[in-house]
Tab-separated table of C-alpha atoms and ligand atoms in Angstrom:
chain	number	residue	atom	x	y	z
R	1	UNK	CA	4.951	1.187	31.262
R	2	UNK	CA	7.905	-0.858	30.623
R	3	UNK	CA	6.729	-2.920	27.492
R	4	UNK	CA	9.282	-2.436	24.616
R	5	UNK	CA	7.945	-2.461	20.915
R	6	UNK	CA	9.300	-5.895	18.885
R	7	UNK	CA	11.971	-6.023	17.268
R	8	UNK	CA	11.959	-6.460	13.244
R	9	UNK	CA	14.585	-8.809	12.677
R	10	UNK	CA	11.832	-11.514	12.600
R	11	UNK	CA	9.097	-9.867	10.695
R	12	UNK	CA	8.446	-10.635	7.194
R	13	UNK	CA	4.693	-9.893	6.355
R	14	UNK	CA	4.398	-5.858	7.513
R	15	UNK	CA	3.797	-3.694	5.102
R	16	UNK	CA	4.988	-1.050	7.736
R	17	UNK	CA	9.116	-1.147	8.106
R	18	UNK	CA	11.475	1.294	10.537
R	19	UNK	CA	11.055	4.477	9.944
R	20	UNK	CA	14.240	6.064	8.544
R	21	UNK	CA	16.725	8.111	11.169
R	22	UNK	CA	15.531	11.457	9.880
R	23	UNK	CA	11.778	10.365	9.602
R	24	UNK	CA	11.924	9.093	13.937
R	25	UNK	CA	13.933	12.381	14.580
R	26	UNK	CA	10.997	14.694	12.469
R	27	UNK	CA	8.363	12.615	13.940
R	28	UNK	CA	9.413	13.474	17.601
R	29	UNK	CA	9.672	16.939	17.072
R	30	UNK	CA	6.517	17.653	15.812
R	31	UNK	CA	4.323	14.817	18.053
R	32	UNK	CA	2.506	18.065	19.911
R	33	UNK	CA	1.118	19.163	16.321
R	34	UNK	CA	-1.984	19.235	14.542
R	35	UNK	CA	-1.856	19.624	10.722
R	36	UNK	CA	-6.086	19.428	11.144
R	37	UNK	CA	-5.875	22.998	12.526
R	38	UNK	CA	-3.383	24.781	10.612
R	39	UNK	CA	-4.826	28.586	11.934
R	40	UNK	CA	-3.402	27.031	15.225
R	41	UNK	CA	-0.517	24.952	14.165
R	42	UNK	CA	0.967	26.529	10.715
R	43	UNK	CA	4.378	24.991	9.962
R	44	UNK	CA	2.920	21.545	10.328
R	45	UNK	CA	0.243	22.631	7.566
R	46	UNK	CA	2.909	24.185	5.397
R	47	UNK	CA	4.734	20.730	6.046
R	48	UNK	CA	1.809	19.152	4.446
R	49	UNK	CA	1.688	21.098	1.524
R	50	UNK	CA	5.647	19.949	0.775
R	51	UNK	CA	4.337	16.444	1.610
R	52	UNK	CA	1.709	16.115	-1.506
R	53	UNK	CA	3.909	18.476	-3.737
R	54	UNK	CA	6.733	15.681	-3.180
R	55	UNK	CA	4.056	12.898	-3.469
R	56	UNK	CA	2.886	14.749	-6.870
R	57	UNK	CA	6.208	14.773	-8.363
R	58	UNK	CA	6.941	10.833	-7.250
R	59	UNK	CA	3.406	10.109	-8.721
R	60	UNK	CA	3.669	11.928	-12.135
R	61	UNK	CA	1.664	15.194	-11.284
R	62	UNK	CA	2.628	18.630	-11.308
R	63	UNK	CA	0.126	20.690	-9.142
R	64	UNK	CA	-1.049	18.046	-6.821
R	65	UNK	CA	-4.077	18.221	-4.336
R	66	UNK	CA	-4.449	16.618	-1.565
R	67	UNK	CA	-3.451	15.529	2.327
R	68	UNK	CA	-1.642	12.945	4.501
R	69	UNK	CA	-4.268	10.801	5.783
R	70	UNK	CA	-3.973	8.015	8.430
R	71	UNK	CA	-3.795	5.583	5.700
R	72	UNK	CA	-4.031	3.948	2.528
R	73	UNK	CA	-7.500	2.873	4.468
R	74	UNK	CA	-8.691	6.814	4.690
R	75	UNK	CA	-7.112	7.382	1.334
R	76	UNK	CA	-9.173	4.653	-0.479
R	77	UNK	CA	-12.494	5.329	1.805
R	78	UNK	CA	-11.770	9.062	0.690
R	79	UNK	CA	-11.553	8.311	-3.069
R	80	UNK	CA	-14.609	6.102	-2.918
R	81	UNK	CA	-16.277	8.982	-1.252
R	82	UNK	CA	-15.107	11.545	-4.154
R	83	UNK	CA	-16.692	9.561	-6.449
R	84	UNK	CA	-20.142	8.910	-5.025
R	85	UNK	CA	-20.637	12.962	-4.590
R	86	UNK	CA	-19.874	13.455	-7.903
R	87	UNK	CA	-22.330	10.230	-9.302
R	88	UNK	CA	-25.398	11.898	-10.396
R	89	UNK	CA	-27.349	8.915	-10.015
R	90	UNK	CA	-28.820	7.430	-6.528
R	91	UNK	CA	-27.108	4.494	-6.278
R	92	UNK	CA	-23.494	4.372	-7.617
R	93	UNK	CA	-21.114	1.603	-7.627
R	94	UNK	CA	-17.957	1.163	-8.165
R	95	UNK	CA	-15.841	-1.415	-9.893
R	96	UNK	CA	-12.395	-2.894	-8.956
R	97	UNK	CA	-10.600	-6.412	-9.253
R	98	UNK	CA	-10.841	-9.281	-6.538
R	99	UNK	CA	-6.997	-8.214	-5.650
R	100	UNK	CA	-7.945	-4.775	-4.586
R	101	UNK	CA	-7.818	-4.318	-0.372
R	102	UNK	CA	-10.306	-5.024	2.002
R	103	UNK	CA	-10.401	-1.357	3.085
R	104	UNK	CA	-12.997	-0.655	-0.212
R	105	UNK	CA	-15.041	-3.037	1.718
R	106	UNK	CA	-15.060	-0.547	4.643
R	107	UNK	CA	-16.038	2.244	2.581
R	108	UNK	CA	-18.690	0.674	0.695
R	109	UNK	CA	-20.419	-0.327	3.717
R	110	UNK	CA	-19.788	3.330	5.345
R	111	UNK	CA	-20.665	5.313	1.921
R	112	UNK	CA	-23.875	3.002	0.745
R	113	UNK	CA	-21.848	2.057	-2.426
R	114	UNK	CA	-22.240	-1.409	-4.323
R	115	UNK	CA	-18.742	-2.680	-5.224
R	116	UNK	CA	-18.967	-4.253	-8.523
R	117	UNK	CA	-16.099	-7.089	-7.646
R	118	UNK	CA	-14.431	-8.214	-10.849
R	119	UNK	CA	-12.149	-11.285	-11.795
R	120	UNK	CA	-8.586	-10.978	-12.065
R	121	UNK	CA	-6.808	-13.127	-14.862
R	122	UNK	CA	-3.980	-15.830	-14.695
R	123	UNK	CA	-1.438	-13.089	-13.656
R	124	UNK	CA	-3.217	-11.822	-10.704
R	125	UNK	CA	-4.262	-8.827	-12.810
R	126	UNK	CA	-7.390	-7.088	-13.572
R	127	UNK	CA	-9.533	-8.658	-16.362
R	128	UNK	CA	-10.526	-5.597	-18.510
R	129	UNK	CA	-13.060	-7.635	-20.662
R	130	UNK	CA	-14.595	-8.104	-17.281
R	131	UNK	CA	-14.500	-4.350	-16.207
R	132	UNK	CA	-15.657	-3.521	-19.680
R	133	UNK	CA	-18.490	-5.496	-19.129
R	134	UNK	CA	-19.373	-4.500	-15.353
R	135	UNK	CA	-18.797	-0.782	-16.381
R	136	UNK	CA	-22.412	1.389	-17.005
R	137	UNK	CA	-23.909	4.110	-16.118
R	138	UNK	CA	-23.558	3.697	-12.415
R	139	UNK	CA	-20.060	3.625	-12.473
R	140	UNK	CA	-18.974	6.146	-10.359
R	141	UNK	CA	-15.028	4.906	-9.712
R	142	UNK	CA	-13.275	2.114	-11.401
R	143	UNK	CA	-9.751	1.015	-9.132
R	144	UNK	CA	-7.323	-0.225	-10.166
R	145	UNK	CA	-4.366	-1.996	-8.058
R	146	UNK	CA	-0.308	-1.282	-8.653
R	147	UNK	CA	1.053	-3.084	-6.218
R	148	UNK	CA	-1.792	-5.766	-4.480
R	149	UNK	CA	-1.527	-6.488	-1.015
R	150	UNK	CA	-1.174	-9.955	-1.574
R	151	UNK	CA	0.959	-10.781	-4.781
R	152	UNK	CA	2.342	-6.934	-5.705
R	153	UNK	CA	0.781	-7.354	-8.872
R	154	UNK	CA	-0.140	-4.383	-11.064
R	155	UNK	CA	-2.784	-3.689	-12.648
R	156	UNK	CA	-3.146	-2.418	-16.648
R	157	UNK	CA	-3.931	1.243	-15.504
R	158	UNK	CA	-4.117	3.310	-18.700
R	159	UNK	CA	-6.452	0.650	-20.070
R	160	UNK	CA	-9.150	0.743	-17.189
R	161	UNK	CA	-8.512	4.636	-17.321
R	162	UNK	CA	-10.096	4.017	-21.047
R	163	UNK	CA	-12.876	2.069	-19.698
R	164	UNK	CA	-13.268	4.552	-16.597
R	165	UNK	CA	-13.631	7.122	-19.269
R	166	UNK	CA	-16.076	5.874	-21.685
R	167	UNK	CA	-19.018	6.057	-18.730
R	168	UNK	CA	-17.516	8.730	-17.600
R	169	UNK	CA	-16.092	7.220	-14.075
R	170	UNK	CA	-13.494	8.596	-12.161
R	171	UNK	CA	-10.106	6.371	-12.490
R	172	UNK	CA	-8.696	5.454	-9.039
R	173	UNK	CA	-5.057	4.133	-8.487
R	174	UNK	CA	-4.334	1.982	-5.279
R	175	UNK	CA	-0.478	2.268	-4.976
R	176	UNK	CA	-0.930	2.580	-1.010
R	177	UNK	CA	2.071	0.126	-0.733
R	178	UNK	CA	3.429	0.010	-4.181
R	179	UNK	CA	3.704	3.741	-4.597
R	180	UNK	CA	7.284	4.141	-3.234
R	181	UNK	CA	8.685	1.526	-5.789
R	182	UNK	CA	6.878	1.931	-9.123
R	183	UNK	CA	8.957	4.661	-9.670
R	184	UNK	CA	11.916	2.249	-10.566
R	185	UNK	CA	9.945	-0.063	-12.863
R	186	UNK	CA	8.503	-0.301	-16.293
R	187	UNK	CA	4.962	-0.066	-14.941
R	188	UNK	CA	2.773	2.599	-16.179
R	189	UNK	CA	0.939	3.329	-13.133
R	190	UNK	CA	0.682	7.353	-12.272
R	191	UNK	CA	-1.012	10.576	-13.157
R	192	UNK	CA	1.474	10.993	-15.746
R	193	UNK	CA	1.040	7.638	-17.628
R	194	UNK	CA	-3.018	7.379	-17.524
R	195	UNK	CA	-5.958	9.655	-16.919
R	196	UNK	CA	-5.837	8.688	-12.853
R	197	UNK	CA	-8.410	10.981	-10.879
R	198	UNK	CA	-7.268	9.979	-7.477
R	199	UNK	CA	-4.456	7.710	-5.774
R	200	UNK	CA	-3.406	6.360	-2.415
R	201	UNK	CA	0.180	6.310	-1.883
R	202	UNK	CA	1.783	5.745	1.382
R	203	UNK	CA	4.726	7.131	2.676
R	204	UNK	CA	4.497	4.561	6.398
R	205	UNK	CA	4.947	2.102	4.218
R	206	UNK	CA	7.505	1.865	1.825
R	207	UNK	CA	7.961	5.416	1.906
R	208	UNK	CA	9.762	4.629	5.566
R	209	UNK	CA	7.858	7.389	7.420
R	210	UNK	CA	6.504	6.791	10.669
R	211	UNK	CA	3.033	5.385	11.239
R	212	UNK	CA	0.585	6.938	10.795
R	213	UNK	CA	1.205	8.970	7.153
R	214	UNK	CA	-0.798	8.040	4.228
R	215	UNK	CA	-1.567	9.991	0.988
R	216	UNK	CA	-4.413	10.267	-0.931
R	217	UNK	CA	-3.343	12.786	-4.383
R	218	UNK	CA	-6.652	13.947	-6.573
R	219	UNK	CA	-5.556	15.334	-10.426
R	220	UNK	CA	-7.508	18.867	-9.292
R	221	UNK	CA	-8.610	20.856	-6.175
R	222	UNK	CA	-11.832	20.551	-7.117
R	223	UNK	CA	-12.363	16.757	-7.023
R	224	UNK	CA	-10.827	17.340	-3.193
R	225	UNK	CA	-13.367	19.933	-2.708
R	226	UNK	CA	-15.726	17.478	-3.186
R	227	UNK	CA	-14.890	16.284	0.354
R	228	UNK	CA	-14.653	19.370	2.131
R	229	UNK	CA	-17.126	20.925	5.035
R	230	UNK	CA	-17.439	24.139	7.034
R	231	UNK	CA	-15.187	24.612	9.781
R	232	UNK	CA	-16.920	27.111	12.508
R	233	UNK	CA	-14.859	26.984	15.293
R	234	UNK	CA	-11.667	27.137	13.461
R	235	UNK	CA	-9.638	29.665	11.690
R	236	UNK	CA	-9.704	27.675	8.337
R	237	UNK	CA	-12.817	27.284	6.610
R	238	UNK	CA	-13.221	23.902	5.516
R	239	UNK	CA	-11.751	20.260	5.830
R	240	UNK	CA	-11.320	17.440	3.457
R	241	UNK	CA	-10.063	14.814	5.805
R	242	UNK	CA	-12.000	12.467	7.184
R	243	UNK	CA	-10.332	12.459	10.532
R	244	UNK	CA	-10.141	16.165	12.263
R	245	UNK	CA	-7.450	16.363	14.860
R	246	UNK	CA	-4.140	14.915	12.939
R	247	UNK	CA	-0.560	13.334	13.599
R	248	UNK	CA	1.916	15.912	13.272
R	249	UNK	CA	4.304	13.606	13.107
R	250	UNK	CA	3.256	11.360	10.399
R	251	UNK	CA	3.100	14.612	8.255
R	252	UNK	CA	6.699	15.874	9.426
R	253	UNK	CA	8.169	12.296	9.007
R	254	UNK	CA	6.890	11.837	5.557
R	255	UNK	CA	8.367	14.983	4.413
R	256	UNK	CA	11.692	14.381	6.253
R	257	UNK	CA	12.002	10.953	4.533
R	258	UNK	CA	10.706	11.741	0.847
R	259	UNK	CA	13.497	14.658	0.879
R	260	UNK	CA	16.037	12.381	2.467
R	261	UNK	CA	15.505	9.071	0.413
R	262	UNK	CA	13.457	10.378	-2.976
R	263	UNK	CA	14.578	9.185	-5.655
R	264	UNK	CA	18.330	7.612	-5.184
R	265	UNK	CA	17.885	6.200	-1.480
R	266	UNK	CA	14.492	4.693	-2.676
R	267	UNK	CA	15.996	3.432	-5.554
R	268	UNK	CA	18.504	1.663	-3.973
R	269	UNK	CA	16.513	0.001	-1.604
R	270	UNK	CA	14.060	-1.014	-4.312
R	271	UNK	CA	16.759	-2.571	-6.136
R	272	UNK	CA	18.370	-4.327	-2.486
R	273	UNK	CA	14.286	-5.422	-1.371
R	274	UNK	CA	13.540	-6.600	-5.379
R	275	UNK	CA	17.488	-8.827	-5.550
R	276	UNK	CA	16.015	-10.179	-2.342
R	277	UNK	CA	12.488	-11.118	-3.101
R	278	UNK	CA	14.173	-12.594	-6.276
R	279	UNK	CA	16.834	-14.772	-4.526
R	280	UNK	CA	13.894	-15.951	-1.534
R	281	UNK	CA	11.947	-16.802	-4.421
R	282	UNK	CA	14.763	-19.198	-6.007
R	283	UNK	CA	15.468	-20.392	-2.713
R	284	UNK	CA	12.227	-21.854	-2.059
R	285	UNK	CA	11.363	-22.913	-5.804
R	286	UNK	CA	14.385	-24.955	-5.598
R	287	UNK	CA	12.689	-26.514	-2.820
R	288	UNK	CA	9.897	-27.576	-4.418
R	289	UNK	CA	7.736	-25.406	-3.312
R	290	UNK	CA	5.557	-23.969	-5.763
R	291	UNK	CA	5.811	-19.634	-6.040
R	292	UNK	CA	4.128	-16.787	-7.603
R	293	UNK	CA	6.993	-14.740	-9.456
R	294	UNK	CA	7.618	-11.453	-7.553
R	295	UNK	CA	6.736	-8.726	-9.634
R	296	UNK	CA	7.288	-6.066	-7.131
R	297	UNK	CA	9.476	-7.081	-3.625
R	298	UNK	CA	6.544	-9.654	-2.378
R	299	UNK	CA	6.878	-13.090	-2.342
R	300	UNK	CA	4.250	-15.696	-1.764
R	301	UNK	CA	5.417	-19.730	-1.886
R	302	UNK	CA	2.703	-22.494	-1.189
R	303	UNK	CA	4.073	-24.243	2.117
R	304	UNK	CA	2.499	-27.300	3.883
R	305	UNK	CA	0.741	-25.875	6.840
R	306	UNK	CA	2.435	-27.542	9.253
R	307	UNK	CA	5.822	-26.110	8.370
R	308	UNK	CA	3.946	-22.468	8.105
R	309	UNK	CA	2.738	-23.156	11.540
R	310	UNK	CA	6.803	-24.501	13.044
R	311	UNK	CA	8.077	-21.157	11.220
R	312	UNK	CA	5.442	-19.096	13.352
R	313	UNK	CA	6.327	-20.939	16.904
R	314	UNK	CA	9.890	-19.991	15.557
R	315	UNK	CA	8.893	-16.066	15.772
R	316	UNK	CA	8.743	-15.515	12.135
R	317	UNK	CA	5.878	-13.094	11.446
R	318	UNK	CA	4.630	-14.450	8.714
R	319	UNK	CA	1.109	-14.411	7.176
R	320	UNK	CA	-0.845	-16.217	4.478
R	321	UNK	CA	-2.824	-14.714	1.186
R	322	UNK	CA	-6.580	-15.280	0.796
R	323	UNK	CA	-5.284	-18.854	-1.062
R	324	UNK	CA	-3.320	-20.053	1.602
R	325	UNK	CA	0.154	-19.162	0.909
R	326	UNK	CA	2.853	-17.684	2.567
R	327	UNK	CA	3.580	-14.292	2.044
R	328	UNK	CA	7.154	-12.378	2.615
R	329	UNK	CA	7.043	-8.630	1.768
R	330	UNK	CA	10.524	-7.646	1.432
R	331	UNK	CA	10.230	-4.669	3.068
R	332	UNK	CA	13.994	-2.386	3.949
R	333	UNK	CA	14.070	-3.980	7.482
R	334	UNK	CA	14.149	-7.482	5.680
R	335	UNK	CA	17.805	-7.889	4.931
R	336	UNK	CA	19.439	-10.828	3.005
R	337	UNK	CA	20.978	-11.749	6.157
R	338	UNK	CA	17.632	-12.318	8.121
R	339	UNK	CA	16.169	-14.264	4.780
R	340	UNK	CA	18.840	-16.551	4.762
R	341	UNK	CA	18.513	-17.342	8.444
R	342	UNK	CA	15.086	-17.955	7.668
R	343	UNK	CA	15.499	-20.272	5.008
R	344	UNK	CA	18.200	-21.921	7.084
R	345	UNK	CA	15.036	-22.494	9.554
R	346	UNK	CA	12.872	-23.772	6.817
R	347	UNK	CA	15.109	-26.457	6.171
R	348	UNK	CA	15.627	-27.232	9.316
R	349	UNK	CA	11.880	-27.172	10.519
R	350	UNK	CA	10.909	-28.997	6.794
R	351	UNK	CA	12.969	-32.008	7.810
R	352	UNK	CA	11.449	-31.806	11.484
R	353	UNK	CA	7.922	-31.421	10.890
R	354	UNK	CA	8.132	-34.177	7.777
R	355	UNK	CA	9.737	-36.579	10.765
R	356	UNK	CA	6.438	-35.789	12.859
R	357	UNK	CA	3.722	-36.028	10.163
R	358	UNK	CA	5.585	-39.456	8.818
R	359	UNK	CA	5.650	-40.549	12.702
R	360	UNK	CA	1.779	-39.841	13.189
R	361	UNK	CA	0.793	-41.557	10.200
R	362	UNK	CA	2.827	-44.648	11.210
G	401	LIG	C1	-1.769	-1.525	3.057
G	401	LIG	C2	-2.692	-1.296	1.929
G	401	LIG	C3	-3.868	-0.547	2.113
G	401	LIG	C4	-4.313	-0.071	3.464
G	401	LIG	O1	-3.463	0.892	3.982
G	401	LIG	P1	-3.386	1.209	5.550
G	401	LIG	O2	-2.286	2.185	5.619
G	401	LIG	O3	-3.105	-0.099	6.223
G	401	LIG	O4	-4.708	1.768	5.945
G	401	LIG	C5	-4.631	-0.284	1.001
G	401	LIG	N1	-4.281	-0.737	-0.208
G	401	LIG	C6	-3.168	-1.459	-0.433
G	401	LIG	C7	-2.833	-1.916	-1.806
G	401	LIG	C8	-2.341	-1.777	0.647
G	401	LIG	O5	-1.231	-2.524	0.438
């Protein structure tokens, strides 16, 4: 196998970035571990327990519960699956905005859930006078978004944790990506700002852990217990992931980069990836293109096709929101010397693909 992994000097829409030094070195050490069987494989499991206590204190809660799933994917299939076992009634549903990710798709279809899809408003946020008026007695979960895929927008959490409350739904926060850089804003987002029941927070993303390490925090042991089985052939009793054999290394990266980085190194790079999200988004609004104010370090620009297509032959990995645009999520790999090489190319390609389309319309 010679094949060598890309580089990411090009790559502007991952929500995945390089790990950091200390999260690579942590992840090799501990590749031949499995947190799923921690009678067999104990340090990695006490790794795990450092892993949600740091997650708890980034995400506003004291005594956290919890586990490093694969993903914000298994995190938000996980929540989703709290609250249907706690729903009394047969068929629960659960409400969230039009922003949230498609992975609530995945687990309505795998849990037998309705999602109860609400509007968002002008700002990309969740309508509440919509979720007030979707919310009833079936309402097992309402989510709520900080940080959307799409647009980073977040959501108004302590006000859908009123409405989660008054049918007594559980409150779930999706800060799978955003997690890692609400902690430098004025967004009130966490445990510690609303009544939030469950969360997804992931360090592989902008937590700079290696892939695969996601998080998915619950207020109390006993909403996690919800998910848990009988283990027989192990040493351990029961399990509350959904997967059973585990990466080792996601787990040991995520704990080497939360105690490297948390909170001035992520600080800092929020503050480098926000300057930068800010400047792209000047640089291509003086442009004339039109662009969605970057809340959080995501930037998304309406650009003809034609020039999204040149910047994609170029090597740019770039992709497009539901609406067409072009989305750059400045991640810590995206530096301000790679954006401005890009924009360099979007002048350059602008001018050559305008000479083309005015040629084939001659
Ligand atoms: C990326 C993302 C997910 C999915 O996480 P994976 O780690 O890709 O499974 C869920 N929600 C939000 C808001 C995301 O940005």
């Amino acid at each position: 196998m010679r094949a060598e992994p890309q580089s990411f000097d090009r790559v502007l829409s991952s929500m995945c970035t390089e790990p950091h030094p200390a999260a690579r070195e942590a992840a090799e050490r501990f590749l031949a571990t499995n947190p799923g069987d921690p009678g067999t494989y104990p340090t990695v499991a006490d790794l795990e327990d450092d892993a949600v206590s740091l997650l708890g204190e980034i995400a506003g809660l004291d005594e956290p519960a919890g586990y490093v799933a694969s993903g914000g994917t298994e995190a938000n299939v996980q929540a989703v699956r709290i609250a249907r076992e706690r729903a009394e009634n047969g068929r629960p549903t659960v409400v969230l905005p039009e922003s949230a990710h498609f992975s609530f798709q995945k687990a309505a279809d795998l849990l037998d859930v309705e999602l109860r899809v609400v509007p968002t408003t002008d700002d990309g946020r969740a309508d509440l006078e919509a979720v007030r008026a979707c919310v009833n007695e079936d309402t097992a979960a309402v989510v709520g978004v900080a940080g959307s895929t799409e647009y980073g927008r977040v959501d108004p959490i302590p006000e859908l944790g009123e409405i989660a409350d008054s049918v007594d739904a559980l409150l779930h926060v999706d800060a799978a990506w955003g997690g890692f850089v609400l902690p430098f804003t004025d967004y009130e987002w966490h445990f510690g700002h609303a009544p939030v029941d469950t969360m997804a927070i992931d360090p592989h993303k902008m937590g700079q852990a290696a892939v695969p390490a996601g998080g998915l925090l619950a207020r109390s042991s006993d909403l996690l217990d919800e998910l848990a089985v009988e283990t027989p052939y192990l040493e351990s009793t029961s399990q509350a992931t959904l997967t059973g054999t585990r990466s080792g290394a996601g787990v040991a990266s995520a704990v080497a980069a939360i105690e490297e980085l948390w909170p001035d190194g992520y600080r800092d790079q929020y503050v480098r990836s926000q300057n930068n999200a800010k400047w792209l988004a000047s640089k291509l609004e003086s442009r004339g293109y039109d662009v969605v104010e970057p809340a959080l370090p995501l930037v998304a620009a309406s650009v003809p096709t034609p020039l999204f297509e040149a910047l994609r032959d170029e090597g740019w990995r770039l992709s497009r929101t539901g609406d067409g645009e072009l989305r750059v999520v400045c991640m810590p790999h995206v530096t301000r010397d790679g954006l401005e090489s890009f924009v360099a190319d979007v002048d350059r390609l602008e001018t050559r693909v305008g000479l083309e389309v005015a040629g084939a319309s001659e």
